[in-house]
Short mmCIF file of C-alpha atoms in Angstrom, two decimals:
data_model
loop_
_atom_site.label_atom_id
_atom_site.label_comp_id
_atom_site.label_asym_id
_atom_site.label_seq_id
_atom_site.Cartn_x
_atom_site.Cartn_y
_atom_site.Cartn_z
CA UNK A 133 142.67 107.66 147.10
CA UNK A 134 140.40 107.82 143.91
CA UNK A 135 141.76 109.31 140.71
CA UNK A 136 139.61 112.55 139.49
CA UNK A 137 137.27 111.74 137.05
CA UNK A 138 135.04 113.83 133.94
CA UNK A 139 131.70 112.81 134.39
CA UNK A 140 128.08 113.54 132.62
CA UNK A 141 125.98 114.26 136.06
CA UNK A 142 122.46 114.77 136.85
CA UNK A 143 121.67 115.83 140.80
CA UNK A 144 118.79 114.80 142.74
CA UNK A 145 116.98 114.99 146.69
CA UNK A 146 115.77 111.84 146.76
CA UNK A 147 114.66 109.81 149.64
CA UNK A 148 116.83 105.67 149.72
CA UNK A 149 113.66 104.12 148.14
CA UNK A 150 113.63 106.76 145.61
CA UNK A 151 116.39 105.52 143.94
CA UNK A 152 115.79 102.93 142.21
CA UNK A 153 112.90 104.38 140.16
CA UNK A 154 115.15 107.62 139.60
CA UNK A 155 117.96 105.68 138.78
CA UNK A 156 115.82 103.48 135.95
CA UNK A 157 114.54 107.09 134.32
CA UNK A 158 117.50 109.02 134.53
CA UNK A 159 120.67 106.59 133.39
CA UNK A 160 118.93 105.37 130.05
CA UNK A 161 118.37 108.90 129.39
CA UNK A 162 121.65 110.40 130.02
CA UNK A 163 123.38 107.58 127.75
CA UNK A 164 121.31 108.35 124.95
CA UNK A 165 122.41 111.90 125.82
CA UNK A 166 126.09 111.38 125.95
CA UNK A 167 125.82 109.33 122.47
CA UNK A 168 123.94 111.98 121.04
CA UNK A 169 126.53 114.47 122.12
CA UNK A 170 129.36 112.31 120.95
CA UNK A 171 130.97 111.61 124.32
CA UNK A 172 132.51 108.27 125.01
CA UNK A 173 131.46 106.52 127.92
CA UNK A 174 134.72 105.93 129.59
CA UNK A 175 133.73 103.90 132.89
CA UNK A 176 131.11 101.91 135.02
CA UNK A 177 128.21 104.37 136.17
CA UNK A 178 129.06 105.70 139.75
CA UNK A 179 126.03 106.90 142.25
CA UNK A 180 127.55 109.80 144.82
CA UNK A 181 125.64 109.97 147.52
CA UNK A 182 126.05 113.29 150.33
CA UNK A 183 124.89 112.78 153.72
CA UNK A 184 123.55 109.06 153.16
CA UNK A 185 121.05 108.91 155.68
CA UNK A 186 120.76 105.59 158.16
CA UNK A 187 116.47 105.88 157.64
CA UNK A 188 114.18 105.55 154.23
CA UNK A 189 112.27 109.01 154.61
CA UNK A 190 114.94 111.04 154.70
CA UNK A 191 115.99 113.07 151.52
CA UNK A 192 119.62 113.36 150.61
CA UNK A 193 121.71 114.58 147.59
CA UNK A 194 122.82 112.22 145.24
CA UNK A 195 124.31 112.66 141.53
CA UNK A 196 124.09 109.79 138.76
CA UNK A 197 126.96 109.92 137.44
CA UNK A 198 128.23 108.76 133.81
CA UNK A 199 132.23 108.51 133.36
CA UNK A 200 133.16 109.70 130.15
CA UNK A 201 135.43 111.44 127.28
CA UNK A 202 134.90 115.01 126.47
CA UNK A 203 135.94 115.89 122.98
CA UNK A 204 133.98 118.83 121.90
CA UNK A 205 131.63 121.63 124.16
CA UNK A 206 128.94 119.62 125.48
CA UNK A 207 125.38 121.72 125.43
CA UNK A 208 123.42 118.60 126.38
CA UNK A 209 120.35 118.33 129.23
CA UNK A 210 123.13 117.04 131.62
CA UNK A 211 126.44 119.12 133.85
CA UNK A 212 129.53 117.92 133.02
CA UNK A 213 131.92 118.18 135.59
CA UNK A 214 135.29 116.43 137.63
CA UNK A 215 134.54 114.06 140.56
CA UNK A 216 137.45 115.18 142.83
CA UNK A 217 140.04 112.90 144.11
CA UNK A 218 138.60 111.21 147.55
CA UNK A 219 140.60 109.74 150.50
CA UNK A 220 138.21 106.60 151.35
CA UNK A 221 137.94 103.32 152.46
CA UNK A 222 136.25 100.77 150.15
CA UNK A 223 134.27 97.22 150.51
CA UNK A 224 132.70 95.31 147.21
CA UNK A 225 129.53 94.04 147.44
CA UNK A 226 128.21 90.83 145.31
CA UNK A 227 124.88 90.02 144.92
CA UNK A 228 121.31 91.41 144.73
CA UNK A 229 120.31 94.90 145.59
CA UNK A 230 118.19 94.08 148.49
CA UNK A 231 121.28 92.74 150.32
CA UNK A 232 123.26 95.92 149.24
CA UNK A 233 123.16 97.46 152.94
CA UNK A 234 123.19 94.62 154.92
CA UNK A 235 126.10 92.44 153.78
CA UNK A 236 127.69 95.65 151.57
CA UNK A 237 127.53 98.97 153.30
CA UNK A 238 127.01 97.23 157.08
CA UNK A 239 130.64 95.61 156.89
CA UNK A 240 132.68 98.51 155.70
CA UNK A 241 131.02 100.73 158.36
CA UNK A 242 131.96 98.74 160.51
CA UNK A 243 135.38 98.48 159.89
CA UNK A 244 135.75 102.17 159.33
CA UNK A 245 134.35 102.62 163.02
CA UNK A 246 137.02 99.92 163.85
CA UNK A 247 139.73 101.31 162.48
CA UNK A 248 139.05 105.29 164.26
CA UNK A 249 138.43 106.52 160.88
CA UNK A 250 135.89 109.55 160.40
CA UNK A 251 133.38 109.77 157.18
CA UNK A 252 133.91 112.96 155.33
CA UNK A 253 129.40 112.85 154.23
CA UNK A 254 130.29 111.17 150.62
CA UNK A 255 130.05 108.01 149.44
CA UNK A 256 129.66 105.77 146.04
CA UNK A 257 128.91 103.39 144.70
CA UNK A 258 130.40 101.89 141.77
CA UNK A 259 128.68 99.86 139.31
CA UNK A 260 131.41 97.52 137.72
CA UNK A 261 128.88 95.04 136.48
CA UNK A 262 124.99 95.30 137.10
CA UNK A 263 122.40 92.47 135.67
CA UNK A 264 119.17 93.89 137.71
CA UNK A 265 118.11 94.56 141.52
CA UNK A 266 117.70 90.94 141.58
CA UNK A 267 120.58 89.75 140.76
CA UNK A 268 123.07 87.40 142.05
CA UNK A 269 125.78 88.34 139.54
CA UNK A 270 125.86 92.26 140.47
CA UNK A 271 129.54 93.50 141.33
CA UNK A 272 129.61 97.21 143.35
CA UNK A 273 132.05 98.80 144.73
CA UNK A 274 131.24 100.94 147.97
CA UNK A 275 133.43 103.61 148.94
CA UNK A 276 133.06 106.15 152.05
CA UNK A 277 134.80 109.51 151.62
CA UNK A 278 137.13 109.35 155.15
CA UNK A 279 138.21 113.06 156.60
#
């Protein structure tokens, strides 16, 4: 179970191959916005994805999500709001984005389709520690909303 957490959020229908280019525009642009507003950033950037779909043309909602510390009214570009608290079941995935699916999401689904479990339609992904698409050295954390 995931604790609730206060996070600067900006929503998008975006196909999977959309992301990346989305993701590149919108983060830099929200953490300028959150210093500018005087919120502290209190957490890795989560992505929460609703009905993931399972092909690239597909659109699907998904909200980039900053966690942080709200001292004052914010009246920035961005929605503020509380990621609920979310039974799931979670996997980590090291290594470079392209893999990400494969050896990362592939696994866990597995095992959630193992275990008898059913997927509630959320997901996230959790970036503790992200040094480009590329990378080796990426750390995320997947986790699938269960019903």
């Amino acid at each position: 179970m995931t604790n609730p957490i206060t996070v600067l959020s900006a929503e998008r229908m975006l196909t999977l191959p959309e992301v990346a280019s989305a993701s590149a525009e919108l983060c830099p642009a929200m953490a300028r916005d959150a210093e500018r507003h005087g919120l502290t950033v209190d957490g890795p950037w989560i992505f929460v994805s609703h009905g993931l779909p399972k092909d690239s043309r597909t659109a699907f909602r998904i909200a980039f999500c900053l966690p942080v510390s709200v001292a004052a009214p914010y009246d920035g570009a961005y929605a503020v709001k509380t990621l609920e608290p979310m039974v799931c079941a979670s996997g980590r995935h090291e290594g470079p984005l392209p893999t990400l699916f494969s050896d990362g999401y592939g696994p866990l689904l597995r095992a959630i389709e193992d275990a008898g479990h059913a997927l509630s339609g959320e997901s996230r992904e959790i970036y503790h520690r992200w040094q480009g698409p590329d990378s080796a050295g990426n750390r995320i954390e997947i986790q699938f909303g269960l019903r």
